[in-house]
Coordinates of C-alpha atoms and ligand atoms in Angstrom, one line a residue:
M1 CA 113.9 88.5 90.7
K2 CA 116.7 87.5 88.3
N3 CA 115.6 89.9 85.6
V4 CA 115.1 92.7 88.1
N5 CA 118.6 92.2 89.4
R6 CA 119.9 92.6 85.9
I7 CA 118.0 95.8 85.3
L8 CA 118.7 97.5 88.6
G9 CA 122.1 98.6 89.8
I10 CA 123.4 97.9 93.3
G11 CA 122.3 101.3 94.6
A12 CA 118.8 100.8 93.3
L13 CA 118.6 97.3 94.8
S14 CA 119.7 98.5 98.3
M15 CA 117.0 101.2 98.0
M16 CA 114.5 98.5 97.2
M17 CA 115.6 96.6 100.3
M18 CA 115.2 99.6 102.4
A19 CA 111.7 100.1 100.9
C20 CA 110.6 96.6 102.2
T21 CA 108.0 96.8 104.9
T22 CA 107.2 94.0 107.4
N23 CA 103.5 93.4 108.1
P24 CA 103.1 93.7 111.9
I25 CA 100.3 91.1 112.0
T26 CA 101.5 88.4 109.5
G27 CA 105.3 89.1 109.4
R28 CA 105.2 89.1 105.5
K29 CA 107.7 91.4 103.8
S30 CA 106.6 93.5 100.8
L31 CA 108.1 96.1 98.5
Q32 CA 106.6 99.5 99.2
L33 CA 108.3 102.1 96.9
A34 CA 105.4 104.5 96.3
N35 CA 104.4 107.3 98.6
D36 CA 101.5 106.2 100.8
Q37 CA 100.1 109.7 101.1
E38 CA 100.2 110.2 97.3
I39 CA 98.4 106.9 96.7
A40 CA 95.8 107.6 99.4
S41 CA 95.0 110.9 97.7
M42 CA 94.6 109.3 94.3
A43 CA 92.5 106.6 95.8
L44 CA 90.2 109.2 97.5
Q45 CA 89.6 110.9 94.1
Q46 CA 88.9 107.5 92.5
Y47 CA 86.6 106.5 95.4
R48 CA 84.6 109.8 95.1
E49 CA 84.2 109.3 91.4
T50 CA 83.0 105.7 91.9
L51 CA 80.5 106.7 94.5
T52 CA 79.1 109.5 92.2
K53 CA 78.5 106.9 89.5
S54 CA 77.0 104.4 91.9
K55 CA 73.8 104.1 93.9
V56 CA 75.0 104.4 97.5
I57 CA 72.5 103.0 100.0
S58 CA 72.3 104.7 103.4
G59 CA 70.0 104.4 106.4
T60 CA 68.9 100.8 105.8
T61 CA 69.6 97.9 108.2
A62 CA 72.1 96.5 105.8
A63 CA 73.9 99.9 105.3
K64 CA 74.1 100.3 109.1
S65 CA 75.6 96.8 109.4
V66 CA 78.3 97.7 106.9
Q67 CA 79.1 100.8 108.9
N68 CA 79.0 99.1 112.3
V69 CA 81.0 96.0 111.3
G70 CA 83.5 98.3 109.5
A71 CA 83.9 100.5 112.5
R72 CA 84.5 97.5 114.8
I73 CA 87.2 96.1 112.4
K74 CA 88.8 99.5 112.1
N75 CA 88.8 100.0 115.9
A76 CA 90.3 96.5 116.4
A77 CA 93.1 97.4 113.9
N78 CA 93.7 100.8 115.6
N79 CA 94.0 99.1 119.0
Y80 CA 96.3 96.4 117.8
Y81 CA 98.7 98.8 116.0
R82 CA 98.7 101.1 119.0
S83 CA 99.5 98.1 121.3
I84 CA 102.6 97.3 119.4
G85 CA 103.7 101.0 119.0
R86 CA 103.0 101.0 115.2
E87 CA 100.1 103.5 115.2
S88 CA 102.1 105.8 112.9
D89 CA 101.5 103.1 110.2
L90 CA 97.9 104.2 110.2
A91 CA 98.5 107.9 109.7
N92 CA 97.3 108.0 106.0
Y93 CA 94.0 106.0 106.6
Q94 CA 90.7 107.7 106.7
W95 CA 88.2 104.9 106.8
E96 CA 84.9 105.0 105.0
F97 CA 82.5 102.1 104.5
N98 CA 79.7 102.4 101.9
L99 CA 77.1 100.0 100.7
I100 CA 76.5 100.2 96.9
D101 CA 73.3 98.9 95.2
D102 CA 74.9 96.5 92.7
K103 CA 74.1 92.8 92.1
Q104 CA 77.8 91.8 91.7
V105 CA 79.1 89.6 94.4
N106 CA 81.9 91.8 95.5
A107 CA 83.5 94.2 97.9
W108 CA 86.8 96.2 97.8
C109 CA 89.0 98.5 99.8
M110 CA 91.2 101.1 98.3
P111 CA 94.5 102.4 99.8
G112 CA 93.8 104.8 102.6
G113 CA 90.7 102.8 103.8
K114 CA 88.0 103.6 101.3
V115 CA 85.7 100.6 101.3
A116 CA 82.7 99.5 99.1
V117 CA 80.4 96.6 99.7
Y118 CA 78.0 95.6 96.9
T119 CA 74.5 94.4 97.9
G120 CA 75.1 91.3 95.8
I121 CA 77.4 89.9 98.5
L122 CA 74.8 90.3 101.3
P123 CA 72.9 87.0 100.5
I124 CA 76.3 85.3 101.0
S125 CA 77.6 87.1 104.0
K126 CA 74.1 86.6 105.6
T127 CA 75.0 88.0 109.1
D128 CA 77.3 90.6 110.6
T129 CA 79.8 87.9 111.2
G130 CA 79.8 87.0 107.5
L131 CA 80.2 90.7 106.8
A132 CA 83.2 90.7 109.2
V133 CA 84.9 88.1 107.1
V134 CA 84.4 90.2 104.0
L135 CA 85.5 93.5 105.6
G136 CA 88.3 91.9 107.5
H137 CA 89.7 90.6 104.2
E138 CA 89.2 93.9 102.4
V139 CA 90.5 96.1 105.1
S140 CA 93.6 93.8 105.3
H141 CA 94.4 94.5 101.6
A142 CA 94.6 98.2 102.5
L143 CA 96.4 97.8 105.8
A144 CA 99.0 95.4 104.3
G145 CA 99.8 98.0 101.6
H146 CA 98.8 95.7 98.8
G147 CA 98.0 98.6 96.5
N148 CA 101.5 100.1 97.1
E149 CA 103.0 96.7 96.5
R150 CA 101.3 96.3 93.2
I151 CA 102.2 99.8 92.2
S152 CA 105.8 99.1 93.2
Q153 CA 105.9 96.0 91.1
A154 CA 104.5 97.9 88.1
M155 CA 107.1 100.7 88.6
V156 CA 109.9 98.2 88.5
A157 CA 108.5 96.2 85.6
Q158 CA 107.8 99.3 83.5
Y159 CA 110.6 101.7 84.3
G160 CA 113.3 99.6 86.0
G161 CA 115.7 101.2 88.4
A162 CA 115.4 104.6 86.8
I163 CA 112.1 105.3 88.3
I164 CA 113.0 104.7 91.9
G165 CA 113.1 107.9 93.9
S166 CA 112.3 110.0 90.8
T167 CA 108.7 109.1 89.9
T168 CA 106.9 112.0 88.4
S169 CA 103.3 112.5 89.5
G170 CA 102.2 111.9 85.9
Q171 CA 103.9 108.5 85.8
M172 CA 102.5 107.6 89.2
A173 CA 99.0 108.6 88.1
T174 CA 99.3 106.3 85.0
I175 CA 100.5 103.4 87.1
F176 CA 97.7 104.0 89.6
Q177 CA 95.1 103.9 86.9
Q178 CA 96.4 100.5 85.7
V179 CA 96.3 99.0 89.2
Y180 CA 92.9 100.7 90.1
P181 CA 91.0 101.1 86.9
I182 CA 88.4 103.9 86.9
G183 CA 84.8 103.8 88.1
A184 CA 82.9 100.6 88.0
Q185 CA 85.9 98.8 86.7
V186 CA 87.4 99.0 90.3
A187 CA 85.4 95.8 90.8
L188 CA 87.8 94.1 88.4
L189 CA 91.0 94.7 90.3
K190 CA 93.1 91.7 91.0
Y191 CA 95.5 91.0 93.7
G192 CA 98.3 88.4 93.6
R193 CA 97.9 85.1 95.3
S194 CA 100.3 85.8 98.2
Q195 CA 98.3 89.0 98.8
E196 CA 95.1 87.1 98.9
L197 CA 96.5 84.6 101.4
E198 CA 97.8 87.4 103.5
A199 CA 94.4 89.2 103.4
D200 CA 92.7 85.9 104.5
E201 CA 95.1 85.5 107.4
M202 CA 95.1 89.1 108.6
G203 CA 91.3 89.4 108.0
L204 CA 90.7 86.3 110.2
Y205 CA 92.7 87.9 113.0
L206 CA 91.1 91.3 112.7
M207 CA 87.5 89.9 112.7
S208 CA 88.5 87.9 115.8
M209 CA 90.0 91.0 117.5
A210 CA 86.8 92.8 116.7
G211 CA 84.8 90.1 118.6
Y212 CA 83.5 88.1 115.6
D213 CA 83.7 84.3 115.7
P214 CA 86.5 83.3 113.3
R215 CA 85.0 79.8 112.9
E216 CA 82.3 81.4 110.7
A217 CA 84.9 82.2 108.1
Q218 CA 85.0 78.7 106.7
P219 CA 81.2 78.4 106.1
F220 CA 81.3 81.9 104.5
W221 CA 84.0 80.9 102.0
Q222 CA 82.0 77.8 101.2
R223 CA 78.9 79.9 100.4
M224 CA 81.2 82.1 98.3
E225 CA 82.7 79.2 96.3
S226 CA 79.3 77.8 95.5
S227 CA 77.9 81.2 94.3
S228 CA 80.9 82.1 92.1
S229 CA 79.9 80.0 89.1
S230 CA 76.7 82.0 88.5
S231 CA 77.9 85.5 89.1
G232 CA 81.4 85.8 87.6
T233 CA 84.6 85.9 89.6
P234 CA 84.6 88.1 92.6
E235 CA 87.7 89.9 93.8
F236 CA 88.1 87.3 96.6
L237 CA 88.3 84.4 94.2
S238 CA 90.2 86.0 91.3
T239 CA 93.7 84.8 91.9
H240 CA 93.1 82.6 95.0
P241 CA 94.3 79.1 95.5
S242 CA 91.8 76.2 95.4
P243 CA 89.1 76.0 98.1
E244 CA 91.0 73.1 99.7
N245 CA 94.1 75.3 100.1
R246 CA 92.1 78.1 101.5
R247 CA 90.4 75.7 104.0
A248 CA 93.8 74.3 105.0
D249 CA 95.2 77.8 105.5
L250 CA 92.2 78.9 107.6
N251 CA 92.7 75.9 109.8
K252 CA 96.3 76.7 110.2
H253 CA 95.6 80.2 111.4
M254 CA 92.5 79.3 113.5
P255 CA 94.3 78.6 116.9
K256 CA 95.8 82.1 116.9
A257 CA 92.5 83.6 115.7
L258 CA 90.6 81.9 118.5
E259 CA 93.1 83.4 121.0
Y260 CA 92.4 86.9 119.7
Y261 CA 88.6 86.1 119.8
K262 CA 88.9 84.9 123.4
N263 CA 90.8 88.1 124.4
A264 CA 88.0 90.2 122.8
G265 CA 85.5 88.4 125.1
G266 CA 84.4 85.7 122.6
K267 CA 83.1 82.4 123.9
I268 CA 85.0 79.3 122.7
Ligands
ZN301 ZN1 91.2 89.8 98.2

């Protein structure tokens, strides 16, 4: 922050403070300088391009599971945001959940709610509840505005205070391409560690609100850890703390998750 302070004037700094958003589920604050609608529209274009280049599976049991679990997570999020009067936060989301035939152990969600699950993750997710861990985590990256946060950080790093409030669409498109590389390379996107932790926490709550047992999250992450050596580094593990830290974190959030699960009709 010290360097940023030096680059930016007082006016720009106060604008940045105004551009901070508080996550209604985790309470974490993040910098959101970019226009969500603009990001969502670029994400949609990127998503369509990716689907065109990929083999999208539809109609199979697995594809239906991805759709159904995705819909339940999405509905849980809608209900929660409505219950706290923050439904306007979701105005730019148009959810879509697609299964792609690809052996990579991966899944991702772009800003605006465009989700892809690769078939390579299915042997690890195993059940709908395992899939709910995956989709809860990915949907949370989008809901928490992690794309906007990464773009905002890139805006400040590359252009300093001058960019704030006056980003041209060309500059935005360039930054967007850096954060969400084209086509199959989307699989390589990396979030920061604090974003991964937040997606874990928020994902755990969302799956619980959707009626999936959060106690299945731990075994899922264990299966994920033991698979990662043979198949590269999935998005989930790219910048994440050690398995021990992840385990400790899940345990910390479990009581609240179980409350949500109980409220959704789950048996404890
Ligand atoms: Zn992640």
